[in-house]
mmCIF file of C-alpha atoms (C1' of nucleotides) in Angstrom:
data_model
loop_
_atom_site.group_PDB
_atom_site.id
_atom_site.type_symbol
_atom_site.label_atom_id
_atom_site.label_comp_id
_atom_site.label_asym_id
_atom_site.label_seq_id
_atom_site.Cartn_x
_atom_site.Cartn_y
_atom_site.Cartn_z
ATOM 1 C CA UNK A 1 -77.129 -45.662 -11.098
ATOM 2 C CA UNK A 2 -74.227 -47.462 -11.338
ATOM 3 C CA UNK A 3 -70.654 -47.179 -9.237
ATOM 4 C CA UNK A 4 -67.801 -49.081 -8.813
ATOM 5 C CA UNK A 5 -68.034 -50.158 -4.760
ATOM 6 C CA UNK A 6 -63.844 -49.658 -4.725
ATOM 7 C CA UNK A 7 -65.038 -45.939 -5.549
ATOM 8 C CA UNK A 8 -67.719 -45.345 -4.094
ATOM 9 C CA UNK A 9 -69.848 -48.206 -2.609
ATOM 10 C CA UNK A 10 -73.648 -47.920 -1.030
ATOM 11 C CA UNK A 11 -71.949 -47.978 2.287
ATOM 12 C CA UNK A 12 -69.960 -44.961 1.392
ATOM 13 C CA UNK A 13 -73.081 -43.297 0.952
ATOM 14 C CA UNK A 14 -74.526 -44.862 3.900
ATOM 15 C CA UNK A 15 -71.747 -43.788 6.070
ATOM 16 C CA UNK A 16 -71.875 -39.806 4.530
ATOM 17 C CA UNK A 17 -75.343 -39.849 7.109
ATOM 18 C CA UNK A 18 -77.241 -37.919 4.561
ATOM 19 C CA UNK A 19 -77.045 -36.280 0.771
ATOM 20 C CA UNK A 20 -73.920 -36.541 -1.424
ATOM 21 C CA UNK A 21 -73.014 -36.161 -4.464
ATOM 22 C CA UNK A 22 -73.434 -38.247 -7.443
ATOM 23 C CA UNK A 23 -70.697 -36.976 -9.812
ATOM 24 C CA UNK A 24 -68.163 -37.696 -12.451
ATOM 25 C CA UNK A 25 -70.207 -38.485 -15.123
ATOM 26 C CA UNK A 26 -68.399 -37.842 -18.770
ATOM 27 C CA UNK A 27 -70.704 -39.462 -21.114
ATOM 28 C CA UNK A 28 -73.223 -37.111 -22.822
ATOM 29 C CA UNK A 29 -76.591 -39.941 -22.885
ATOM 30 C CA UNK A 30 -75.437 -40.453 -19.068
ATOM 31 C CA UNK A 31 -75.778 -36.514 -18.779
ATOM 32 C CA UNK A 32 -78.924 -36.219 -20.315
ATOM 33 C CA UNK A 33 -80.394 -38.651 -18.256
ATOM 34 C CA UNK A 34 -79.047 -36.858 -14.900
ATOM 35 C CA UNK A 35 -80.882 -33.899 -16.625
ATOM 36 C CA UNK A 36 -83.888 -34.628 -18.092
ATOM 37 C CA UNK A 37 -84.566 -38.669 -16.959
ATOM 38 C CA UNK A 38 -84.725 -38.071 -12.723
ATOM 39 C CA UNK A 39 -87.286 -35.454 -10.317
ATOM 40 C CA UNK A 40 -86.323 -34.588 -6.452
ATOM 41 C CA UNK A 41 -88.175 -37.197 -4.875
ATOM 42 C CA UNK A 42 -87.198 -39.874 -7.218
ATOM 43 C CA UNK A 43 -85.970 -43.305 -6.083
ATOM 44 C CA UNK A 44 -82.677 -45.265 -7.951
ATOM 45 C CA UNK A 45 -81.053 -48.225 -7.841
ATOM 46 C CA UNK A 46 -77.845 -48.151 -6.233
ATOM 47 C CA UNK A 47 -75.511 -50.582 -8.376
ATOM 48 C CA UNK A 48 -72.087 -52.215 -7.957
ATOM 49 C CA UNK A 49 -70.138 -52.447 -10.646
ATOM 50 C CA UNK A 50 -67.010 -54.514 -11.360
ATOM 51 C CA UNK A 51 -67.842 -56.152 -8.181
ATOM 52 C CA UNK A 52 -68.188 -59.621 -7.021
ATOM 53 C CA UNK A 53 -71.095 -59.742 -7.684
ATOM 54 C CA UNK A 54 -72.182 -57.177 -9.585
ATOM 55 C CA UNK A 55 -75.552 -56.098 -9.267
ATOM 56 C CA UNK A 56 -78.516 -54.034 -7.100
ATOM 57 C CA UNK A 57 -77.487 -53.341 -3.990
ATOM 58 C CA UNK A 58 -79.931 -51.113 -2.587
ATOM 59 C CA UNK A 59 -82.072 -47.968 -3.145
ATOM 60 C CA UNK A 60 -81.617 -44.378 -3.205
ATOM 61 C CA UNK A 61 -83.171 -41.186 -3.410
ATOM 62 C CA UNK A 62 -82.762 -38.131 -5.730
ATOM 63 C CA UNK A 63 -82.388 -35.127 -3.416
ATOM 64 C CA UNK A 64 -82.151 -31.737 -5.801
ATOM 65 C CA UNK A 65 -82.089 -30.251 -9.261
ATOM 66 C CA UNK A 66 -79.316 -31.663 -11.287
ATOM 67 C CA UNK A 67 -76.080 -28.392 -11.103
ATOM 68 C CA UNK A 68 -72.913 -28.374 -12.646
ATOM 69 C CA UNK A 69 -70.461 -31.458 -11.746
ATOM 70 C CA UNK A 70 -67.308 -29.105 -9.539
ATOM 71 C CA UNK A 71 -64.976 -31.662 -10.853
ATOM 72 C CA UNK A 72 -64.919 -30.927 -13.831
ATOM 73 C CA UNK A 73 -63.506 -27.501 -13.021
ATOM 74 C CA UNK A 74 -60.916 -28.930 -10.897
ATOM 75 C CA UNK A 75 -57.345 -29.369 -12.398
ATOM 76 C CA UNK A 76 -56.558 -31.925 -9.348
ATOM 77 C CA UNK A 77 -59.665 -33.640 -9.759
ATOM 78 C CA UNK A 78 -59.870 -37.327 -11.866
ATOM 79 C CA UNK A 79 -62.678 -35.755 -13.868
ATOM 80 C CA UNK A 80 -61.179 -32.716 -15.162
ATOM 81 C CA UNK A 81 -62.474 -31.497 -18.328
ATOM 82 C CA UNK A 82 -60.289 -28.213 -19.137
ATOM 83 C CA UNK A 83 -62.550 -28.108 -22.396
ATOM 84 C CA UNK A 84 -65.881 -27.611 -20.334
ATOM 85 C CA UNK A 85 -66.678 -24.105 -20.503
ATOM 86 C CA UNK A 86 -67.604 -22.380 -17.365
ATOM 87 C CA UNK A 87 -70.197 -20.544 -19.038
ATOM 88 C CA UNK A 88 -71.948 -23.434 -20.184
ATOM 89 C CA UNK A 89 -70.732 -26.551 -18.266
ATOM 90 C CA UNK A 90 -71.015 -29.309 -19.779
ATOM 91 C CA UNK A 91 -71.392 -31.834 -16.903
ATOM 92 C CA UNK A 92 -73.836 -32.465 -14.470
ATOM 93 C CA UNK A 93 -74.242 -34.155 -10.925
ATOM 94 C CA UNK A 94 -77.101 -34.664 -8.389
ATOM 95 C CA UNK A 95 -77.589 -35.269 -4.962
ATOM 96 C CA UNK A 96 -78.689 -38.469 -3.871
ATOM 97 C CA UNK A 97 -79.569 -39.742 -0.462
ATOM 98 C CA UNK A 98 -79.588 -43.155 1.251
ATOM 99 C CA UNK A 99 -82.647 -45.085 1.162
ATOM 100 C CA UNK A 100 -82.315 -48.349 2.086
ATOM 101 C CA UNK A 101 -79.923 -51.741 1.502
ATOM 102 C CA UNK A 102 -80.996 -54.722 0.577
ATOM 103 C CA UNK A 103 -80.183 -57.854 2.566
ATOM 104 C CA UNK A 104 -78.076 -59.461 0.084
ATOM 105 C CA UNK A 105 -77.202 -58.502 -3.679
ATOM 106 C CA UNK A 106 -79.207 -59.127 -6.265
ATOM 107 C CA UNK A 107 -76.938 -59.959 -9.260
ATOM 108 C CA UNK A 108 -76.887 -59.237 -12.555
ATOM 109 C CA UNK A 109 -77.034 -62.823 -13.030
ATOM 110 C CA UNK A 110 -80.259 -62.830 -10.764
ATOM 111 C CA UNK A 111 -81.678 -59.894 -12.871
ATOM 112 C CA UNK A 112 -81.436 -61.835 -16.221
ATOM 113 C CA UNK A 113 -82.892 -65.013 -14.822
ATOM 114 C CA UNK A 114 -86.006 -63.344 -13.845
ATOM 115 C CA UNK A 115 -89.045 -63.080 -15.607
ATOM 116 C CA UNK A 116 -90.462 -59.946 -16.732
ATOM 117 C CA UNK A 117 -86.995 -58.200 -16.719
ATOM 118 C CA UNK A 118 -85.179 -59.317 -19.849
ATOM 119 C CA UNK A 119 -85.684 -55.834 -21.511
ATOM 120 C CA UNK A 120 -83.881 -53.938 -18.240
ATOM 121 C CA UNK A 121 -81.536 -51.484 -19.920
ATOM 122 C CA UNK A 122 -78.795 -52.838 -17.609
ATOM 123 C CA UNK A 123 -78.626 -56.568 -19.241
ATOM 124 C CA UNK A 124 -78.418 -55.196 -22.967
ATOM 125 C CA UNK A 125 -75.590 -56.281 -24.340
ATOM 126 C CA UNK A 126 -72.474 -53.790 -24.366
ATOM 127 C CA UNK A 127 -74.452 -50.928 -22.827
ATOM 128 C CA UNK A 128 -72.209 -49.109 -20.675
ATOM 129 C CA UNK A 129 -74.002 -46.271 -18.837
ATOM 130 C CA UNK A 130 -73.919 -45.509 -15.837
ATOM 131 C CA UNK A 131 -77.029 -44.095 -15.548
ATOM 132 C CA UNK A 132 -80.136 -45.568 -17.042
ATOM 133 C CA UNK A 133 -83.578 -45.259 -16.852
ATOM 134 C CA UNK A 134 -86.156 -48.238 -15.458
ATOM 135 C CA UNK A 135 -89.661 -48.865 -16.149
ATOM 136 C CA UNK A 136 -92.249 -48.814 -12.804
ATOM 137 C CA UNK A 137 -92.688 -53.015 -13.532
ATOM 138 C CA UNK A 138 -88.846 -53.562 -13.982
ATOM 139 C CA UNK A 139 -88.740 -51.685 -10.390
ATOM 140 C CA UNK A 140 -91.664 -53.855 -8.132
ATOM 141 C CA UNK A 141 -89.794 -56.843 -10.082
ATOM 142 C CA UNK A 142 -86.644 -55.579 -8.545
ATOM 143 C CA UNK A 143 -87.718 -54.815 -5.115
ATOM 144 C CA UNK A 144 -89.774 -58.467 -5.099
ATOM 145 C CA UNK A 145 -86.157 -60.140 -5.373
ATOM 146 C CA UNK A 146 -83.821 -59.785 -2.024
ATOM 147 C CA UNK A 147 -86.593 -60.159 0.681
ATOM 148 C CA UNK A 148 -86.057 -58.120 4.074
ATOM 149 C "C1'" DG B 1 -56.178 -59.753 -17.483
ATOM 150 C "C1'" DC B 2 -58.961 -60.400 -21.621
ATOM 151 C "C1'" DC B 3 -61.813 -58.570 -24.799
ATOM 152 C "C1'" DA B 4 -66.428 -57.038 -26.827
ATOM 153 C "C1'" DA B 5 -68.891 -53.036 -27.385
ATOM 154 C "C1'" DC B 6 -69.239 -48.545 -28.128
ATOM 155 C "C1'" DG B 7 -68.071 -43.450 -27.529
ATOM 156 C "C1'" DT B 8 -64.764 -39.930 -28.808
ATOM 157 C "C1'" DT B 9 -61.154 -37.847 -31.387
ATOM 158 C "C1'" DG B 10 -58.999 -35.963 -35.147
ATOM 159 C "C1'" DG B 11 -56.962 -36.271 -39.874
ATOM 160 C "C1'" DC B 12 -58.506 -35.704 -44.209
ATOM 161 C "C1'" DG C 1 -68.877 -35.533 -42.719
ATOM 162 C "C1'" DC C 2 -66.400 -39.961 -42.960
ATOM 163 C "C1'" DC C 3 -64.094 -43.282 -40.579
ATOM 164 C "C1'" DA C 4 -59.889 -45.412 -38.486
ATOM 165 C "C1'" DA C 5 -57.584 -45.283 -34.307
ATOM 166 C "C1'" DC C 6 -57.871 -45.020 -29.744
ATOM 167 C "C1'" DG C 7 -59.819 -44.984 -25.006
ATOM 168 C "C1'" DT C 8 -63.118 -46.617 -21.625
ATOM 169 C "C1'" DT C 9 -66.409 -49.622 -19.506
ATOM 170 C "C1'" DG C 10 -67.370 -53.559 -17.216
ATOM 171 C "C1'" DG C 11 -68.590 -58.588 -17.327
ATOM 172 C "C1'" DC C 12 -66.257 -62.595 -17.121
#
DNA sequence: GCCAACGTTGGC
DNA sequence: GCCAACGTTGGC
């Protein structure tokens, strides 16, 4: 799961001291994923993005059910979607709680050099979600990289 | 700041 | 339903 840290960094979450919420998404594949792709219990990669670097920065945990995304209701907010209707909303959030940071950040760079996770959905060329699902090897390959 | 990739919008 | 224009993402 993927943020920008100037937004919203793992240390925002960190420093929240328990579950927030995991919201703005506005891209329908990213939606379906929050829906259908993540259980309560689940962990996630927490991701900086358009950072220096960018990359895995620590680990996560899905809190709840996945419930309509407020902002998307709310005329001051960013994420405002006047066309969502409240009947059916058509974004979703989660909450997510702090798991643990790594001791250093393991790039993007990092990722593609390693073997056994070329295919990661995160080093495909263009993708842009912010949301994406990883297979159980790509995450021990993951959590093998930045030590204690 | 550039730009490739890709999603969304809207005219037709 | 096609597709060009436009907007956004995000690495570099």
């Amino acid at each position: 799961m993927k943020s920008e840290p100037d937004t919203y960094s793992i240390d925002d979450l960190i420093a929240k001291g328990g579950p927030d919420i995991w919201e703005g998404c506005r891209n329908y594949t990213v939606r379906n994923f929050i829906r259908d792709a993540m259980a309560p219990g689940d962990e996630a990669f927490f991701y900086h993005s358009n950072a220096d670097p960018s990359g895995i920065v620590g680990v996560m945990r899905i809190v709840g059910p996945a419930y309509p995304d407020p902002t998307q209701f709310d005329p001051a907010s960013e994420y405002h979607d006047p066309k969502s209707p409240p009947e059916a909303p058509r974004w979703l959030a989660r909450d997510v709680e702090f798991v643990r940071k790594f001791a250093r950040v393991v790039s993007l760079a990092e990722l593609r050099a390693t073997p056994g996770l070329e295919e990661m959905l995160v080093l495909r060329r263009g993708q842009r979600l912010s949301v994406m699902p990883v297979t159980e090897a790509e995450w021990l390959g993951v959590l093998a990289l930045p030590g204690l």
